[in-house]
Amino acid sequence: MTDRDRHDRTDENRREEEAQLRRVWSNPPGLGYWTSVNNTQIGLWYGSAAFAFMLFAGVLALLVRVQLAVPDNDFLSADLFNQAFTLHGTVMMFLFAVPIFEAVAVFLLPPMLGARELPFPRLSAFGFWSFLLGGIFVCGSIFFNAAPNGGWFMYPPLSTDPDYSGIGADIWLLGLSFIEVASIAAAVELIVGIMKCRAPGMRINMMPLFAWYLLIVAGMILFAFPPLIAGDILFEMQRMFDWPFFDVTRGGDPLLWQHLFWIFGHPEVYIIFLPAIALMAMIVPTFAQRPIVGYSWIVLAAVGTGFLSFGLWVHHMFTTGLPQISLAFFSAASEAVAIPTGVQIFVFIATMLAGRVIFSVPMLFGTGGLAIFIIGGLTGVMVALVPIDWQAHDTYFIVAHLHYVLIGGMLFPIIAGVYYYYPLIGSRKLSDRFGKIAFWLMFAGFNLAFFPMHITGLRGMPRRVFTYPEGIGWDWLNLLSTVGAFVFAAGVAVVVIDVVRPKHRQSKGEQNPWRAGTLEWISEPEENWGVRSIPIIDSRYPLWDQPGLVDDIRSGRFYLPHAREGRRETLVTSVLDAKPIQCLRVGGTSRLTIVSALSLGGVFVALTFHWWITGVLFGAVTLAAILAWLWTGTNDIPEKPEKDVGLGLTLPLYISGPQSVGWWGMFITMVGDGTAFGSLVFGYFFYWTIHEDFTAGISGPGVAWPMASLAMFVAGWLTMLLARWVNEKDWTVGTRALLIAASVLTAGGGIAAFAGPWSFAMDPQAHVYPAIVWVLVLWLMAHAAVGLIMLFYCLARSLAGRLSAAYDMDLRNVVLYWHFLTVTAVTTLCVIGLFPLAR
Amino acid sequence: MSIFPREIESLWTLFTAPVVWAFHFLACYVGMALYCARRPAGLDHDMLRLGLGAVTAIALAAIVVSAWLAWRQWGFGTDDPPHDDATRKDRRLFQGFATLLLSGLSFIAVIFTALPLLFIEGCFP
């Protein structure tokens, strides 16, 4: 065989491999395209939908500004004005700021980490469809004059009163709960993806900073969103069934909502800000043409901000009459968070000083945004001081502050990211000229709109008033703000035009037009396979430091260059040193994700309108779809135990337990679930704190039933541990018997938990004490019910011959669920059964 | 396959000092909030301040320990950042350095949180 022959054969092999990969990763034709679960498509759809919602909310802001342009204006009615600003805030926060980062992450992370796909592609798709449906539901309400109108933080008692807030409040609560589910799904996907799916060799000291930030942000979501979900549950129970959680006359307290909302709401600001800064951490080194200065300092800043941001929530509640000593703790923490925030900005400045900066459009947006953000940060330091906040609270000063923070810290960096990463979508850059025009319109318009609001606020104009009388010093400031808002909007319009204008006459540029050093630029926009072969990484900026890398990747010289078995595959690596441990088969195109998301959406919509039977029907469809999804798409038993992934490496195709991505997915989900539960327990003790006798003389659930329930739940847990052990010995009959025993114990535990409050006739409408006991019990029962479904599922798998010692992922993940269920049961039952005795 | 437990353990060490900060913060806030809401007999404000002062000292000591461990992991500063080599050694040095930085931030943040105890002599209201 001559060299020429060998060369031809290699070429032929290569073409064959590429054909395989293309076939395996292709999207279905026609309408089937929408069943795609590929990260590239999901990322794009997610991002486009979030941008569309942003434009919608922007139009609402313009309506608000028109109304406020002149005194005594009647452009909008007071009620429509309320709906417009409520929806503006809600949509910008929940439908744009958080989802856009999920979109960018889903789109960018796989190529950036050198992975072919994130570990749970169908979960991403499910999250997207949930988000889209929930978003349309919430946004659409304003066209029926039914939008929420109580402000984006929905304070009771205004929002719990059906006379003041119609169905809008329900739409807010249920629509957004649905979207929060999507966010938690994204958090699971991102954490597992970043920890377990990095290219071999990409140790944690080489991880792109974007991934570091996203890891922290996803962790924050797990602890920030669940308190809001818990709050939503209490709120909706009050609106739907008159359980008096926030009604002072029956022992409730509106402040509990403020606590739960802001335990979510303040970290949320950083959940929005950190990913945007993460984009800057990718953009700045490229245009400074050197590695970032102070990589470890960025990690410090990301982790430090992530933690400290949870100690700030009460600074939104400085005027609620809490003890000043409490306020001072939060004031101190609010000042402390300025340290890590400042570190990031200094790192960027240092990187720019140390390199030779190319002032491109992304840098323009990035640095302009940082300048705006710094002003917002400084006013933030001001209002973190209690005495200043008492003056500025609920005035336009706060409106100015929060827009400086969010637009400078989030929107500008996102636009920078759009200009920077656009070539990854279609190999063509956006226009420099359009970009510069857009930047200056947005920058000038923004400052013209929002800077005067500082003064309007200090002159006493409260936020959320729909009009004001003339001659009290607010007139021309408001007019300026309105003019600025339209200039700003014109800038946004230029960006939109630049993005959507046809570009087929523009020649396709090179793959890496900015000469960036990070791995996401290996992505091939024409191909769906993510990376052609999974590389070995030995640098933070592999495209700068590893010569020939792109060519080697594209020639298939690294891992998994083929898809011989016709399956979508990626590598799983170890957390710290990224050593390959598994060849993971991920889910492909599926309709089940859409059906699950739409039917779950149906449940939430039905609940909003109190269509109980429809709700139950949709619930049944959701359950069936999710079970079908699990049955067909998870715990896939491979046709052979191992696979040659190339370069002489053979990896197992099946792993269960703490090394597997499925176990991690369950663990992370349950951490979020546990946080929501913790928030409900916090509610119980909150009521105990504020009342001399929080039971108000009402009988509790007694001790006998809760303790009986406790015993059964603990016995159920031990039975599950035994079942896992017996299954390891491959004794199928024993495993099945133990699963049945565990289900009996769990069902018994749930019934006994119910019997406590039931037998003492605790009436949840009478007072907050029975109501909070019932909520905890219902939470436990719901989890026991989910556990039962899991048990029956394992039993069914066993009967189908798909649960054995070798293939035990289902059982191990269910046992993990049981650990959390047991903690929930022990906590709930001790709190409701024993605490009333001990107080 | 013993890699996993060791790994997860060492990944968590990065968060030690911030977790100490979080517990200290909760102790100060919850302690004072409960005291101010319930005013239990037999406990006055100064006693609580002293108690939380002790908690602060313990928290700071814990952070110092965490910082020392991090310093050791960083090889007592014998190597300079950026620690970007593709080696297990550099990965550990990076972890040590980042943990040390976080310990510093947490130390300052604990002091920030404790300052109100020093200056504010009551619940108000």
Short mmCIF file of C-alpha atoms in Angstrom, two decimals, chain A residues 296 299-300, chain B residues 10-18 63 66-67 69-71 73 92-106:
data_model
loop_
_atom_site.label_atom_id
_atom_site.label_comp_id
_atom_site.label_asym_id
_atom_site.label_seq_id
_atom_site.Cartn_x
_atom_site.Cartn_y
_atom_site.Cartn_z
CA SER A 296 -8.02 33.13 40.54
CA VAL A 299 -13.00 32.86 40.80
CA LEU A 300 -12.78 34.58 44.17
CA SER B 10 -11.54 18.85 47.75
CA LEU B 11 -13.93 20.79 45.55
CA TRP B 12 -15.95 21.69 48.62
CA THR B 13 -12.92 23.07 50.45
CA LEU B 14 -13.13 26.10 48.18
CA PHE B 15 -16.38 27.03 49.90
CA THR B 16 -15.33 26.51 53.52
CA ALA B 17 -14.70 30.12 54.46
CA PRO B 18 -17.80 31.56 52.75
CA ILE B 63 -11.60 31.04 58.70
CA SER B 66 -9.26 27.30 56.50
CA ALA B 67 -6.85 29.96 55.25
CA LEU B 69 -4.98 24.87 55.02
CA ALA B 70 -5.37 26.76 51.78
CA TRP B 71 -1.97 28.34 52.21
CA GLN B 73 -2.34 23.62 49.60
CA ARG B 92 -3.94 22.05 43.44
CA LEU B 93 -1.95 25.26 43.66
CA PHE B 94 -4.80 27.08 41.94
CA GLN B 95 -7.32 25.62 44.37
CA GLY B 96 -5.13 26.58 47.31
CA PHE B 97 -4.70 30.13 46.08
CA ALA B 98 -8.38 30.66 45.26
CA THR B 99 -9.38 29.23 48.63
CA LEU B 100 -6.90 31.52 50.36
CA LEU B 101 -8.36 34.55 48.57
CA LEU B 102 -11.87 33.51 49.55
CA SER B 103 -10.77 33.09 53.16
CA GLY B 104 -9.51 36.67 53.10
CA LEU B 105 -12.78 37.97 51.72
CA SER B 106 -14.79 35.94 54.22
#
